[in-house]
Amino acid sequence: MLQSKEIRGPAWLTATALVAALTGCSNAVVLNPAGDIAAQQGDLVMLATFLMLLIIVPVILLTFFFAWKYRQSNTEAEYDPDFHHSTKLELVIWTAPLIIVIILGAITWISTHKLDPYRPLDRIDHARPLAENVQPLTVEVVAMDWKWLFFYPEQGIATVNELAAPVDRPIHFKLTSTTTMNAFYVPDLAGMIYAMPGMQTELNAVINKEGVYKGMSSHYSGPGFSGMTFKFHGLSNEGFAEWIAKAKAEGKTLDRTTYLDLAKPTERHPVERYGNVDPKLYHTVLNRCVEEGQMCMHTMMAIDKAGGESYARAKGLNLSADICTTEDAAKITAALEPGVATEAVIQQ
């Protein structure tokens, strides 16, 4: 049988290793991110944890204290078998948790609105407000099987499994998906946001430090899920301009035909860059009408808003009960009044 001295050494080594591991948690991305939105979310985690510990720690300490004080061998402890109520004790037990719940509720309500992913940014970081003339960088994101496609409409480029943005410039993400729900997540940038087929979600964020950060899918979406990662580059304005120029110099074209080939499921897809991109491609992906002959969802919605099948018949279209077929798409689209089929999208 092992003696206590024989196991004391390994026990101390194990304890030391655990302490060292916990010390490393101080550099965890969620609590030490490079973006302001992620930093505010990390502060919320710490604040909520601290408030909850105000109850948890005293309860744990008092548990040990009572067990020690009222142990069987302590003959000096007061023994009162008829005790059944204490107003002071009841006030302490109920008032302290109630105050903490109220504080947590207020913080949650305020932060839910302040950190709403759809809400445009009003600051660069805790010390710098957003200048009035700063325009956010728009990035259109498509979650595919199993890769990420990023459109830069202002720059006219697109990339696969590579994302970049200038430091201290707000980024406005518009996200959708091709076949299944997914989740876009760059821990250093902001919390995750879902991407769903036929719908558009939004995320506003900013990166405050130059570097290369990990991006991933945080929602299981099939066998290629584990390799659905990308690198997010935080660059200076000059570095971002060079990155854009490099993508354009590669000269690849992304149109409907190229996209349909790209949309086929692949695993651990390499980085690709496209310098010539169909400007309407993202909207056709969002509205699920990339293939020729498909009716776009915004066209369907325009028809429904105008009266549905009765509207189509009023325009002189003798259609079957199901007016959303590929055969009828061209006729309906041609018959719509100008301005009816707007680029409306279904948003979450």
Tab-separated table of C-alpha atoms in Angstrom:
chain	number	residue	atom	x	y	z
A	1	MET	CA	0.000	0.000	0.000
A	2	LEU	CA	1.341	3.453	-0.927
A	3	GLN	CA	2.306	5.719	1.927
A	4	SER	CA	1.257	9.347	2.017
A	5	LYS	CA	4.844	10.505	1.498
A	6	GLU	CA	5.093	8.419	-1.670
A	7	ILE	CA	2.100	10.083	-3.313
A	8	ARG	CA	2.680	13.562	-1.932
A	9	GLY	CA	5.260	14.438	-4.621
A	10	PRO	CA	3.085	13.498	-7.635
A	11	ALA	CA	0.094	15.186	-6.001
A	12	TRP	CA	1.976	18.480	-5.651
A	13	LEU	CA	3.178	18.217	-9.255
A	14	THR	CA	-0.370	17.655	-10.448
A	15	ALA	CA	-1.639	20.606	-8.433
A	16	THR	CA	1.136	22.808	-9.803
A	17	ALA	CA	0.286	21.781	-13.366
A	18	LEU	CA	-3.393	22.591	-12.820
A	19	VAL	CA	-2.546	26.016	-11.410
A	20	ALA	CA	-0.278	26.701	-14.384
A	21	ALA	CA	-3.036	25.653	-16.765
A	22	LEU	CA	-5.542	27.926	-15.068
A	23	THR	CA	-3.064	30.788	-15.180
A	24	GLY	CA	-2.957	30.411	-18.942
A	25	CYS	CA	-6.708	31.051	-19.039
A	26	SER	CA	-5.979	34.738	-18.472
A	27	ASN	CA	-4.876	34.876	-22.109
A	28	ALA	CA	-8.017	33.111	-23.410
A	29	VAL	CA	-9.339	34.764	-26.563
A	30	VAL	CA	-12.840	35.349	-25.206
A	31	LEU	CA	-11.432	37.335	-22.257
A	32	ASN	CA	-8.566	38.977	-24.134
A	33	PRO	CA	-9.803	39.675	-27.688
A	34	ALA	CA	-8.514	42.095	-30.295
A	35	GLY	CA	-11.883	43.653	-31.158
A	36	ASP	CA	-14.008	46.099	-29.170
A	37	ILE	CA	-17.313	44.216	-29.449
A	38	ALA	CA	-15.699	40.960	-28.309
A	39	ALA	CA	-13.986	42.874	-25.480
A	40	GLN	CA	-17.319	44.249	-24.248
A	41	GLN	CA	-18.810	40.768	-24.376
A	42	GLY	CA	-15.841	39.413	-22.430
A	43	ASP	CA	-16.317	42.120	-19.793
A	44	LEU	CA	-19.940	41.017	-19.440
A	45	VAL	CA	-18.824	37.446	-18.797
A	46	MET	CA	-16.439	38.612	-16.079
A	47	LEU	CA	-18.987	40.960	-14.483
A	48	ALA	CA	-21.741	38.323	-14.441
A	49	THR	CA	-19.328	35.763	-12.998
A	50	PHE	CA	-18.229	38.186	-10.266
A	51	LEU	CA	-21.810	38.995	-9.281
A	52	MET	CA	-22.719	35.330	-9.064
A	53	LEU	CA	-19.618	34.566	-7.015
A	54	LEU	CA	-20.819	37.108	-4.454
A	55	ILE	CA	-23.418	34.496	-3.535
A	56	ILE	CA	-21.619	31.269	-4.370
A	57	VAL	CA	-18.397	31.924	-2.426
A	58	PRO	CA	-20.058	32.923	0.882
A	59	VAL	CA	-22.413	29.927	0.652
A	60	ILE	CA	-19.515	27.525	0.127
A	61	LEU	CA	-17.495	29.079	2.978
A	62	LEU	CA	-20.483	29.047	5.327
A	63	THR	CA	-21.115	25.386	4.479
A	64	PHE	CA	-17.648	24.461	5.699
A	65	PHE	CA	-17.958	26.814	8.684
A	66	PHE	CA	-21.249	25.320	9.877
A	67	ALA	CA	-19.953	21.783	9.367
A	68	TRP	CA	-16.915	22.642	11.513
A	69	LYS	CA	-18.712	24.641	14.199
A	70	TYR	CA	-21.561	22.200	14.731
A	71	ARG	CA	-19.501	19.031	14.505
A	72	GLN	CA	-20.352	16.319	16.990
A	73	SER	CA	-17.142	16.783	18.976
A	74	ASN	CA	-17.795	20.496	19.602
A	75	THR	CA	-19.610	20.418	22.923
A	76	GLU	CA	-19.528	24.203	23.251
A	77	ALA	CA	-21.719	24.812	20.167
A	78	GLU	CA	-25.206	26.073	20.957
A	79	TYR	CA	-27.869	23.415	20.496
A	80	ASP	CA	-31.442	24.592	19.857
A	81	PRO	CA	-33.685	21.774	18.581
A	82	ASP	CA	-36.767	24.045	18.646
A	83	PHE	CA	-35.338	26.655	16.219
A	84	HIS	CA	-37.639	27.170	13.215
A	85	HIS	CA	-37.430	30.794	12.051
A	86	SER	CA	-35.211	33.888	11.993
A	87	THR	CA	-36.395	37.114	10.414
A	88	LYS	CA	-32.859	38.485	10.137
A	89	LEU	CA	-31.640	35.292	8.468
A	90	GLU	CA	-34.578	35.322	6.034
A	91	LEU	CA	-33.806	38.925	5.059
A	92	VAL	CA	-30.179	38.071	4.322
A	93	ILE	CA	-31.059	34.888	2.406
A	94	TRP	CA	-33.606	36.585	0.138
A	95	THR	CA	-32.414	40.194	-0.126
A	96	ALA	CA	-28.850	39.577	-1.351
A	97	PRO	CA	-29.812	37.246	-4.245
A	98	LEU	CA	-32.720	39.511	-5.176
A	99	ILE	CA	-30.412	42.534	-5.461
A	100	ILE	CA	-27.957	40.565	-7.612
A	101	VAL	CA	-30.747	39.291	-9.881
A	102	ILE	CA	-32.013	42.870	-10.332
A	103	ILE	CA	-28.497	44.090	-11.186
A	104	LEU	CA	-27.934	41.217	-13.631
A	105	GLY	CA	-31.319	41.862	-15.225
A	106	ALA	CA	-30.546	45.553	-15.726
A	107	ILE	CA	-27.105	44.798	-17.177
A	108	THR	CA	-28.604	42.166	-19.491
A	109	TRP	CA	-31.312	44.524	-20.745
A	110	ILE	CA	-28.851	47.350	-21.423
A	111	SER	CA	-26.175	45.173	-23.050
A	112	THR	CA	-28.734	43.318	-25.188
A	113	HIS	CA	-29.574	46.618	-26.902
A	114	LYS	CA	-26.073	48.073	-26.819
A	115	LEU	CA	-24.441	44.968	-28.309
A	116	ASP	CA	-27.232	44.123	-30.740
A	117	PRO	CA	-25.376	42.711	-33.792
A	118	TYR	CA	-27.642	44.746	-36.103
A	119	ARG	CA	-26.820	48.003	-34.315
A	120	PRO	CA	-24.240	50.187	-36.110
A	121	LEU	CA	-21.142	50.926	-34.076
A	122	ASP	CA	-20.800	54.235	-32.259
A	123	ARG	CA	-17.197	53.788	-31.095
A	124	ILE	CA	-13.865	52.278	-32.133
A	125	ASP	CA	-12.920	51.234	-28.625
A	126	HIS	CA	-13.525	52.368	-25.042
A	127	ALA	CA	-11.430	55.512	-25.565
A	128	ARG	CA	-12.337	56.526	-29.129
A	129	PRO	CA	-15.798	57.382	-30.489
A	130	LEU	CA	-16.596	56.691	-34.125
A	131	ALA	CA	-16.016	59.679	-36.390
A	132	GLU	CA	-19.079	60.846	-38.318
A	133	ASN	CA	-17.449	60.534	-41.750
A	134	VAL	CA	-16.284	56.923	-41.322
A	135	GLN	CA	-18.075	54.470	-43.596
A	136	PRO	CA	-18.142	50.798	-42.539
A	137	LEU	CA	-16.570	48.135	-44.702
A	138	THR	CA	-19.321	45.935	-46.137
A	139	VAL	CA	-18.637	42.208	-46.333
A	140	GLU	CA	-21.228	39.765	-47.668
A	141	VAL	CA	-20.775	36.271	-46.241
A	142	VAL	CA	-22.067	32.968	-47.615
A	143	ALA	CA	-21.758	29.801	-45.547
A	144	MET	CA	-21.300	26.888	-47.949
A	145	ASP	CA	-20.608	23.144	-47.708
A	146	TRP	CA	-17.978	23.315	-46.187
A	147	LYS	CA	-16.277	26.619	-46.781
A	148	TRP	CA	-16.828	30.347	-46.439
A	149	LEU	CA	-17.344	32.714	-49.367
A	150	PHE	CA	-16.758	36.432	-48.746
A	151	PHE	CA	-17.914	39.181	-51.119
A	152	TYR	CA	-16.444	42.692	-50.980
A	153	PRO	CA	-19.010	44.659	-53.047
A	154	GLU	CA	-17.228	48.013	-52.762
A	155	GLN	CA	-13.899	46.545	-53.866
A	156	GLY	CA	-15.379	44.172	-56.460
A	157	ILE	CA	-13.602	41.050	-55.208
A	158	ALA	CA	-14.482	37.789	-53.462
A	159	THR	CA	-12.469	35.260	-51.477
A	160	VAL	CA	-12.908	31.724	-50.207
A	161	ASN	CA	-11.760	30.892	-46.678
A	162	GLU	CA	-9.895	34.168	-46.245
A	163	LEU	CA	-11.151	37.393	-44.692
A	164	ALA	CA	-9.412	40.717	-44.152
A	165	ALA	CA	-10.301	44.151	-42.825
A	166	PRO	CA	-8.483	47.357	-41.883
A	167	VAL	CA	-7.799	47.995	-38.214
A	168	ASP	CA	-10.145	50.463	-36.468
A	169	ARG	CA	-12.640	50.553	-39.342
A	170	PRO	CA	-16.184	49.312	-38.617
A	171	ILE	CA	-17.189	46.171	-40.508
A	172	HIS	CA	-20.775	45.515	-41.551
A	173	PHE	CA	-21.322	41.820	-42.262
A	174	LYS	CA	-24.343	40.540	-44.187
A	175	LEU	CA	-24.678	36.785	-43.850
A	176	THR	CA	-26.603	34.010	-45.541
A	177	SER	CA	-26.145	30.312	-46.284
A	178	THR	CA	-26.568	27.939	-49.198
A	179	THR	CA	-28.073	24.714	-47.860
A	180	THR	CA	-28.050	24.507	-44.060
A	181	MET	CA	-27.947	26.780	-41.036
A	182	ASN	CA	-24.456	27.636	-39.897
A	183	ALA	CA	-22.752	30.041	-37.489
A	184	PHE	CA	-20.050	32.592	-38.303
A	185	TYR	CA	-17.601	33.106	-35.443
A	186	VAL	CA	-14.340	35.020	-35.092
A	187	PRO	CA	-13.648	34.957	-31.316
A	188	ASP	CA	-11.358	38.004	-31.477
A	189	LEU	CA	-13.974	40.020	-33.348
A	190	ALA	CA	-17.433	39.393	-31.864
A	191	GLY	CA	-19.837	36.710	-30.776
A	192	MET	CA	-21.166	34.173	-33.236
A	193	ILE	CA	-24.020	35.003	-35.613
A	194	TYR	CA	-26.179	32.523	-37.497
A	195	ALA	CA	-26.314	32.257	-41.291
A	196	MET	CA	-29.420	30.625	-42.787
A	197	PRO	CA	-30.586	29.813	-46.348
A	198	GLY	CA	-32.940	32.372	-47.859
A	199	MET	CA	-32.424	34.741	-44.943
A	200	GLN	CA	-29.982	37.522	-44.141
A	201	THR	CA	-28.518	38.273	-40.746
A	202	GLU	CA	-26.181	41.127	-39.891
A	203	LEU	CA	-23.207	41.748	-37.646
A	204	ASN	CA	-21.380	44.991	-36.871
A	205	ALA	CA	-17.888	44.726	-35.402
A	206	VAL	CA	-14.375	46.197	-35.461
A	207	ILE	CA	-10.853	44.822	-35.080
A	208	ASN	CA	-8.424	46.998	-33.088
A	209	LYS	CA	-5.104	45.184	-33.484
A	210	GLU	CA	-3.163	43.990	-36.491
A	211	GLY	CA	-2.730	40.236	-36.661
A	212	VAL	CA	-4.038	36.968	-38.032
A	213	TYR	CA	-7.044	35.568	-36.169
A	214	LYS	CA	-8.947	32.320	-36.348
A	215	GLY	CA	-12.421	32.200	-37.855
A	216	MET	CA	-14.655	29.154	-37.778
A	217	SER	CA	-18.060	27.615	-38.067
A	218	SER	CA	-19.435	27.136	-34.567
A	219	HIS	CA	-22.543	25.216	-35.637
A	220	TYR	CA	-22.299	21.595	-36.790
A	221	SER	CA	-23.273	21.314	-40.450
A	222	GLY	CA	-22.087	17.936	-41.679
A	223	PRO	CA	-18.977	15.826	-42.266
A	224	GLY	CA	-16.812	18.758	-43.407
A	225	PHE	CA	-17.632	20.903	-40.376
A	226	SER	CA	-14.268	20.440	-38.632
A	227	GLY	CA	-12.390	21.893	-41.605
A	228	MET	CA	-14.730	24.850	-42.106
A	229	THR	CA	-12.239	27.403	-40.805
A	230	PHE	CA	-10.624	30.527	-42.205
A	231	LYS	CA	-8.044	33.166	-41.337
A	232	PHE	CA	-9.119	36.706	-40.551
A	233	HIS	CA	-6.401	39.286	-41.245
A	234	GLY	CA	-6.437	42.551	-39.316
A	235	LEU	CA	-4.413	44.915	-41.513
A	236	SER	CA	-3.341	48.518	-41.720
A	237	ASN	CA	-5.031	50.639	-44.397
A	238	GLU	CA	-1.984	50.177	-46.610
A	239	GLY	CA	-1.884	46.443	-45.966
A	240	PHE	CA	-5.581	46.109	-46.760
A	241	ALA	CA	-5.131	47.991	-50.026
A	242	GLU	CA	-2.298	45.608	-50.948
A	243	TRP	CA	-4.473	42.616	-50.059
A	244	ILE	CA	-7.260	43.906	-52.333
A	245	ALA	CA	-4.775	44.544	-55.151
A	246	LYS	CA	-3.410	41.008	-54.810
A	247	ALA	CA	-6.915	39.535	-55.126
A	248	LYS	CA	-7.625	41.602	-58.214
A	249	ALA	CA	-4.274	40.702	-59.762
A	250	GLU	CA	-5.027	36.992	-59.663
A	251	GLY	CA	-7.656	37.661	-62.318
A	252	LYS	CA	-10.111	34.835	-61.543
A	253	THR	CA	-13.760	35.448	-62.369
A	254	LEU	CA	-16.700	34.546	-60.127
A	255	ASP	CA	-19.985	34.448	-61.991
A	256	ARG	CA	-23.042	32.213	-61.807
A	257	THR	CA	-21.378	29.339	-63.609
A	258	THR	CA	-18.256	29.498	-61.467
A	259	TYR	CA	-20.358	29.799	-58.317
A	260	LEU	CA	-22.428	26.695	-59.104
A	261	ASP	CA	-19.209	24.715	-59.404
A	262	LEU	CA	-17.860	26.277	-56.186
A	263	ALA	CA	-21.095	25.466	-54.341
A	264	LYS	CA	-20.490	21.718	-54.655
A	265	PRO	CA	-19.571	20.221	-51.258
A	266	THR	CA	-15.831	20.114	-50.570
A	267	GLU	CA	-13.796	19.580	-47.432
A	268	ARG	CA	-10.815	21.699	-46.301
A	269	HIS	CA	-11.122	23.881	-49.372
A	270	PRO	CA	-7.997	25.941	-50.159
A	271	VAL	CA	-7.981	29.737	-50.170
A	272	GLU	CA	-9.200	31.246	-53.454
A	273	ARG	CA	-9.428	34.845	-54.603
A	274	TYR	CA	-11.560	36.360	-57.343
A	275	GLY	CA	-10.734	39.727	-58.864
A	276	ASN	CA	-13.762	39.925	-61.163
A	277	VAL	CA	-17.119	39.256	-59.477
A	278	ASP	CA	-20.697	39.442	-60.724
A	279	PRO	CA	-22.087	42.351	-58.618
A	280	LYS	CA	-25.538	40.712	-58.365
A	281	LEU	CA	-24.281	37.273	-57.391
A	282	TYR	CA	-24.708	37.659	-53.625
A	283	HIS	CA	-28.315	38.784	-54.049
A	284	THR	CA	-29.091	35.802	-56.277
A	285	VAL	CA	-27.512	33.494	-53.686
A	286	LEU	CA	-29.548	35.133	-50.928
A	287	ASN	CA	-32.749	34.908	-52.955
A	288	ARG	CA	-31.955	31.346	-54.080
A	289	CYS	CA	-32.100	31.950	-57.821
A	290	VAL	CA	-28.530	31.434	-59.031
A	291	GLU	CA	-29.511	28.780	-61.560
A	292	GLU	CA	-31.111	30.008	-64.767
A	293	GLY	CA	-34.923	29.742	-64.738
A	294	GLN	CA	-35.293	29.912	-60.963
A	295	MET	CA	-37.637	32.539	-59.600
A	296	CYS	CA	-35.985	34.754	-57.001
A	297	MET	CA	-37.512	34.883	-53.553
A	298	HIS	CA	-37.908	38.669	-53.693
A	299	THR	CA	-39.936	38.215	-56.876
A	300	MET	CA	-42.163	35.680	-55.128
A	301	MET	CA	-42.622	38.090	-52.237
A	302	ALA	CA	-43.469	40.940	-54.626
A	303	ILE	CA	-46.154	38.776	-56.252
A	304	ASP	CA	-47.573	37.755	-52.876
A	305	LYS	CA	-47.622	41.358	-51.709
A	306	ALA	CA	-49.425	42.437	-54.886
A	307	GLY	CA	-52.139	39.791	-54.512
A	308	GLY	CA	-50.608	36.441	-55.399
A	309	GLU	CA	-52.142	34.369	-58.180
A	310	SER	CA	-54.986	36.844	-58.683
A	311	TYR	CA	-52.411	39.521	-59.431
A	312	ALA	CA	-50.701	37.262	-61.969
A	313	ARG	CA	-54.020	36.523	-63.702
A	314	ALA	CA	-54.849	40.230	-63.740
A	315	LYS	CA	-51.633	40.742	-65.680
A	316	GLY	CA	-52.902	38.318	-68.303
A	317	LEU	CA	-50.889	35.297	-67.161
A	318	ASN	CA	-52.812	32.030	-67.362
A	319	LEU	CA	-50.796	29.999	-64.871
A	320	SER	CA	-51.239	26.769	-63.022
A	321	ALA	CA	-52.037	26.690	-59.295
A	322	ASP	CA	-48.346	26.545	-58.495
A	323	ILE	CA	-47.045	29.782	-59.963
A	324	CYS	CA	-43.570	29.340	-58.496
A	325	THR	CA	-42.220	26.976	-61.155
A	326	THR	CA	-39.128	27.537	-63.256
A	327	GLU	CA	-41.262	27.500	-66.412
A	328	ASP	CA	-43.394	30.395	-65.173
A	329	ALA	CA	-40.540	32.418	-63.654
A	330	ALA	CA	-39.566	34.255	-66.844
A	331	LYS	CA	-43.159	35.163	-67.733
A	332	ILE	CA	-43.989	36.427	-64.256
A	333	THR	CA	-40.805	38.452	-63.953
A	334	ALA	CA	-41.399	40.068	-67.355
A	335	ALA	CA	-45.000	40.926	-66.448
A	336	LEU	CA	-44.215	42.595	-63.131
A	337	GLU	CA	-44.602	46.337	-63.011
A	338	PRO	CA	-41.357	48.328	-62.688
A	339	GLY	CA	-40.301	48.663	-59.094
A	340	VAL	CA	-42.511	45.868	-57.777
A	341	ALA	CA	-39.784	43.226	-57.736
A	342	THR	CA	-37.380	45.045	-55.500
A	343	GLU	CA	-34.335	43.515	-53.870
A	344	ALA	CA	-36.327	42.725	-50.770
A	345	VAL	CA	-34.886	40.024	-48.578
A	346	ILE	CA	-36.158	37.975	-45.674
A	347	GLN	CA	-34.265	39.049	-42.597
A	348	GLN	CA	-34.045	37.236	-39.302
